[in-house]
Each structure stands twice: as C-alpha cells, then as structure tokens.
Amino acid sequence: MSLPTEPATALARARALAPRLADRAHDHDTAGSFPSADFTDLREHGLLGLLVPTRLGGSGASFADYAAVAAELARGAGATALIFNMHASVTGALAHAPDDLIRQLGAGDGFFASRDRLLARAAEGALYAVAMSERGAGSRLSRITTRYRRTAGGFRITGSKTFVSGAGHADAYLVAARDADDSGNGNGPRISYFLVPAGDGLRVEQTWDSLGMRATGSHDLHLDTEVEPDALLGGIEGLAVPLAQIMPQWLVASYAAVYAGVARAAVQAAAAHLRDRGLHELPAVRSRMGRADAAVSAAELVVAEAARRVSEQPGTPETNQWVWRAKLVAGDTAADVASRVLEAAGASATRRGNPLERLYRDARCGALQPATSDVCADWLGIAALAGDPDQDSEIPRW
C-alpha cells in the first residue's frame, strides 16, 4: 500500500490506472469474475483511503474529488468503478457525516472511536461492500425483510441480500436490516445499518449473470450471524432512512459519476473504432459523434455541479435536487449515447471482445441502477411542483 496522497495526486493516479483496468476489462466481463488485480492496484495507490481523513491515513478527499476519481476509473472499467463506488459510499458516509448531526441523531462517544477504526482500516486497504437490496424489494429500505434482534452479546442478523457488488471479496458489508421487534406504530419500520465483518454466518450464492457490469460479482449474500454491539452504525437504531433523506448523494449521485465515465469511454471507443475503419469520413457518423460528445459533456457538467454542491453545501434542498438530477442525467445519457454511437459503428462493433459492445451493455445499466431514472424523475417532478419529494408520494420513497 502506498502512502496517503493529496486528492489531486489520487486523481492523477486514477487517470494513469484507467488504461490498465481497460486492458483487463474484457476478460473479467466475459468470465463474470471479480477484478482482483484492479483492486490490488487501487490499494497500492492509496485509493481505498480516498475519502478517509488525513489524520487517519487517508487522502481527505471531498465528494467532488471522489466524483472525479470515479469517472476516471469508469473510463477504464465500469464494473471496477462501480465496486469502488460502493466502498466509497460506506467510507464517504462515515467520513463526511457531520459530528453534530450524528450526535443529534443519538450517537454516543463510542461511535466516533468505532468510526475512526473503520476508516483507518480502509486507508490500510480494507474493502467495504453494500448489502442493501433484496429480491422483491429492490433498494427500498421500507420493504426489506432482513431482520435483526438484540442478543446478550450484540445483534443477530438474518436474511438475504442481492446485487451485492464485490460479494465474497469484501472485508465487511454495510447491511440494512429491520428491527424484528418493532411494529412500526404507523411510522414505518425501524431500519438500521450494520457493518458486518466477512466470515462465519455469511454465505455468498453465485447468482450474478447479468447483461452489463458483469465483473462486479454482485452475487446474493445470505446472513445468519451475530455481531458485536459496535457493528450497529452510529450506535443508533433506525438510522437508515434519515441518512438516506439527509445525505442522498451516497445512494444516488455517487453512481452518476461512474456512468458519466462509462458514457465518455463509449464515445472514445467509438471514435477509435470509426477512425480505424474509415467511417469517420461520413457526415452522418460525424453528426452522431458530435451529438454524443455534447450530451456526455453536458452530463459531466451536471455531475460536477452536483458534486461541487455536495462538497460545499451538503443536505440543502437545492443541493439534493442536483443530486437527483445528476443520477437521472448520467444514467439516461450513458444509455442513449452508447446506443447511438454503437449504431454509428455498425454491426462489427457488436462482436464480443469489441470494447464498445461491453460499454454498451454497461452503459445500459445506468438508468436501471437505484435510484432508477423513473424514480429520479418522479422525485424531481414533485420538487418542480413545489412538493416535498421525500413525503409527498403515494408510497415511501425509501
């Protein structure tokens, strides 16, 4: 593992690593295998500690710094960037949640020591994954069925998760679970977060065989395990939904940076393919590429503006609107641009092994990844009509 680096240095290292990730991407996509060598590189270059404060050995990066790094990694391998995004969602939420906010939500002094240990481990190379989604519930926290009960030694967690990127390769998993003894009392179930170490009581089921992002290894994770009291994130029960509403960037806009990077990679791959075959001389092809470049540039600006606002004014209504805009625009743009440039490239680019074929499949997942484009558009529509997007909907947003 390298020494901690300044965010600007981390960005330069991500940019330098991208071609190396791209060289491996085809084989991992074909096999649906976890990109272990990619994460060896990320560890050695200090990128797993990107969002960890410098006092704990990390780079102390902002959300805007993260977004820039994630986009560069995605230009190399979207699946690797997506796994990195999940890790960053855990470390970023821990590092960037203001101490006074966490205290207002009920955290005691013990939480801060536990948080610092977890973040220091990330700076040392630990990889964290997210285990939130479930079959039949998706990422809607209020619908999950994984449960926890208090025990003499901590908590017993039982249930199953799906779409767990990096399953079987993470050192710990951020698990969302509902209180088995809570009736809800009309306020919805009490949903809590636990950081569950890999090991006994966790079983990975090899279920991931998807259209795109195949190398994320997003297999199912089955849990029947007991954890220590300090595994409860923040030491606070019922923290999941409030955090989702206050800090939606880690569940929404963090994906946007990845898909903006994938979209840019699709334009670059198409340009290489078209020039190699002499198709760049056709006016219709140049027109498609011009529109694609403009669309991706616009999406990059939206993501950058959202990231800037999160870094400077997190949690404000205006910032959160930009968070949802970023995910909607990046997801839709990636899918649309990849489709258009693939049409320009022609049938030869659809052969397995052509980078554009893989990028097309990866890009298509952006609008489907939570929050989906339809969910983002609905949230923004309520806001545009002067409503409260987190409250004024027929079903719970989370």
XYZ file of C-alpha atoms in Angstrom, residues 44-293:
250
model
C -1.242 0.075 -3.728
C -2.095 3.559 -4.973
C -3.948 4.502 -1.786
C -7.325 4.921 -3.484
C -9.318 2.836 -0.990
C -8.475 5.549 1.529
C -9.517 8.376 -0.798
C -12.314 9.660 1.449
C -10.640 8.842 4.753
C -9.454 11.915 6.722
C -5.737 12.597 6.566
C -5.463 12.223 10.350
C -6.426 8.544 9.850
C -4.057 7.920 6.957
C -6.312 8.783 4.019
C -6.434 11.465 1.351
C -9.174 13.533 2.993
C -10.982 13.911 -0.329
C -14.293 15.691 -0.843
C -17.321 14.319 -2.683
C -16.233 16.345 -5.718
C -12.802 14.689 -5.545
C -14.485 11.285 -5.346
C -16.677 12.011 -8.383
C -13.646 12.961 -10.474
C -11.726 9.816 -9.447
C -14.718 7.511 -10.007
C -15.279 8.895 -13.508
C -11.643 8.279 -14.430
C -11.763 4.701 -13.142
C -15.008 4.141 -15.071
C -13.317 5.186 -18.293
C -11.089 2.167 -17.735
C -13.568 -0.379 -16.339
C -17.104 0.495 -15.333
C -17.504 -2.584 -13.142
C -14.360 -1.792 -11.153
C -15.542 1.794 -10.688
C -18.935 0.570 -9.528
C -17.421 -1.659 -6.834
C -15.208 1.268 -5.830
C -18.353 3.406 -5.629
C -19.904 1.010 -3.115
C -16.776 1.137 -0.971
C -16.749 4.929 -1.219
C -20.422 5.095 -0.240
C -19.506 3.479 3.081
C -16.301 5.387 3.765
C -17.711 8.666 2.471
C -20.861 8.498 4.568
C -18.782 7.715 7.652
C -16.170 10.396 6.986
C -18.473 13.192 5.808
C -21.426 12.929 8.180
C -21.003 15.971 10.465
C -20.296 15.096 14.084
C -23.039 17.397 15.349
C -25.599 15.760 13.029
C -24.633 12.302 14.231
C -24.923 13.453 17.845
C -28.365 14.954 17.124
C -29.444 11.590 15.735
C -28.403 9.975 19.015
C -24.816 8.752 18.633
C -22.700 8.438 21.743
C -18.968 8.979 22.156
C -18.265 5.333 21.406
C -19.427 5.745 17.827
C -16.635 8.136 16.906
C -13.895 5.755 18.065
C -15.544 2.909 16.149
C -15.932 5.091 13.050
C -12.275 6.067 13.126
C -11.198 2.420 13.377
C -13.283 1.518 10.324
C -11.937 4.430 8.317
C -8.337 3.725 9.314
C -8.792 0.139 8.114
C -9.953 1.439 4.724
C -6.826 3.595 4.481
C -4.833 0.433 5.180
C -6.580 -1.351 2.298
C -9.799 -2.854 3.667
C -12.599 -3.096 1.086
C -16.219 -2.459 2.114
C -19.332 -3.518 0.204
C -23.020 -2.585 0.437
C -25.713 -5.183 1.132
C -28.979 -3.274 0.971
C -31.111 -4.517 -1.957
C -33.314 -7.588 -1.723
C -35.314 -9.670 -4.160
C -38.830 -8.295 -4.390
C -37.915 -5.085 -2.572
C -35.059 -3.640 -4.589
C -33.362 -0.814 -2.703
C -36.488 0.419 -0.929
C -35.472 0.287 2.704
C -39.060 0.164 3.989
C -39.674 -3.109 2.118
C -36.642 -5.130 3.169
C -37.151 -8.343 5.126
C -33.658 -8.914 6.578
C -34.121 -8.667 10.349
C -32.093 -8.126 13.446
C -32.770 -8.959 17.087
C -30.927 -7.838 20.187
C -28.956 -10.538 21.982
C -26.886 -10.663 25.147
C -23.747 -10.177 23.051
C -24.974 -7.709 20.427
C -27.329 -8.385 17.499
C -28.454 -11.407 15.480
C -28.948 -10.634 11.777
C -30.805 -12.988 9.457
C -31.838 -12.533 5.850
C -30.695 -12.438 2.247
C -29.384 -9.645 0.045
C -28.986 -9.332 -3.702
C -26.896 -7.117 -6.019
C -24.019 -7.162 -3.504
C -21.136 -5.867 -5.627
C -17.869 -7.497 -4.637
C -19.629 -10.253 -2.686
C -17.080 -12.685 -1.307
C -14.203 -10.238 -1.724
C -15.100 -7.504 0.766
C -13.709 -7.308 4.271
C -17.061 -6.106 5.642
C -20.577 -5.380 4.405
C -22.883 -2.475 5.152
C -26.129 -4.340 5.836
C -29.558 -2.755 6.102
C -31.913 -4.658 8.402
C -35.234 -4.050 10.129
C -35.926 -4.434 13.833
C -37.725 -7.748 14.233
C -39.414 -6.499 17.425
C -40.620 -3.150 16.066
C -44.239 -2.872 14.966
C -43.684 0.481 13.271
C -46.549 2.229 15.114
C -47.670 3.858 11.880
C -44.291 5.487 11.261
C -42.834 2.710 9.161
C -40.377 0.010 10.248
C -37.191 0.816 12.135
C -34.354 0.201 9.649
C -30.768 0.169 10.897
C -27.338 -0.176 9.336
C -24.719 -2.676 10.477
C -21.152 -3.075 9.263
C -20.860 -6.863 9.289
C -17.386 -8.431 9.018
C -16.837 -11.141 6.426
C -16.611 -14.608 7.937
C -18.795 -17.078 9.784
C -22.514 -16.707 9.239
C -22.182 -15.118 5.794
C -22.649 -17.186 2.645
C -22.261 -15.985 -0.941
C -24.508 -17.595 -3.546
C -23.125 -17.323 -7.076
C -26.168 -15.796 -8.780
C -24.718 -12.921 -10.821
C -25.057 -13.456 -14.594
C -26.180 -10.118 -15.937
C -26.450 -8.064 -19.116
C -23.876 -5.499 -18.001
C -21.482 -4.698 -15.178
C -20.753 -8.407 -15.136
C -17.399 -8.091 -13.363
C -18.965 -6.525 -10.261
C -19.678 -10.040 -8.980
C -22.926 -8.780 -7.471
C -23.963 -12.142 -6.056
C -26.533 -12.868 -3.373
C -25.410 -12.730 0.249
C -27.144 -14.825 2.903
C -26.742 -13.828 6.553
C -27.327 -15.723 9.764
C -24.772 -14.180 12.052
C -24.271 -12.484 15.384
C -22.340 -9.211 15.535
C -20.822 -7.102 18.293
C -22.745 -4.069 19.576
C -20.386 -1.662 17.798
C -21.373 -3.164 14.422
C -24.524 -1.020 14.662
C -23.634 2.004 12.563
C -23.583 5.118 14.681
C -24.706 3.077 17.650
C -28.165 4.255 16.581
C -31.143 2.127 15.617
C -33.394 3.475 12.871
C -30.619 5.479 11.206
C -31.023 4.216 7.624
C -33.982 6.248 6.342
C -32.963 9.587 7.926
C -29.486 9.275 6.421
C -30.961 8.463 3.008
C -33.015 11.645 3.137
C -30.297 13.888 4.600
C -27.355 12.519 2.576
C -28.829 11.069 -0.652
C -25.564 11.576 -2.520
C -24.186 8.247 -1.314
C -27.238 6.325 -2.526
C -27.932 8.371 -5.674
C -25.305 10.729 -7.102
C -22.280 8.544 -6.383
C -23.485 6.239 -9.179
C -23.779 9.223 -11.511
C -20.029 9.797 -11.655
C -19.490 6.175 -12.686
C -21.977 6.304 -15.552
C -20.695 9.651 -16.769
C -17.293 7.976 -17.029
C -18.746 4.977 -18.864
C -20.501 7.310 -21.307
C -17.238 9.142 -22.033
C -15.458 5.813 -22.537
C -18.144 4.793 -25.066
C -17.535 7.963 -27.088
C -13.779 7.376 -27.021
C -14.124 3.706 -28.005
C -16.491 4.611 -30.832
C -14.087 7.250 -32.129
C -11.239 4.720 -32.259
C -13.439 2.134 -33.989
C -14.769 4.620 -36.560
C -11.363 6.018 -37.456
C -9.871 2.542 -37.724
C -12.477 1.631 -40.343
C -12.559 4.942 -42.164
C -16.160 5.567 -41.179
C -15.262 8.927 -39.647
C -15.390 10.441 -43.126
C -19.176 10.022 -43.322
C -21.095 13.215 -42.368
C -23.874 11.229 -40.665
C -21.312 9.477 -38.478
C -19.622 12.749 -37.569
C -23.017 14.197 -36.657
C -23.766 11.309 -34.314
C -20.389 11.674 -32.672
C -20.808 15.409 -32.273
C -24.159 14.968 -30.565
C -22.730 12.209 -28.374
C -19.795 14.380 -27.293
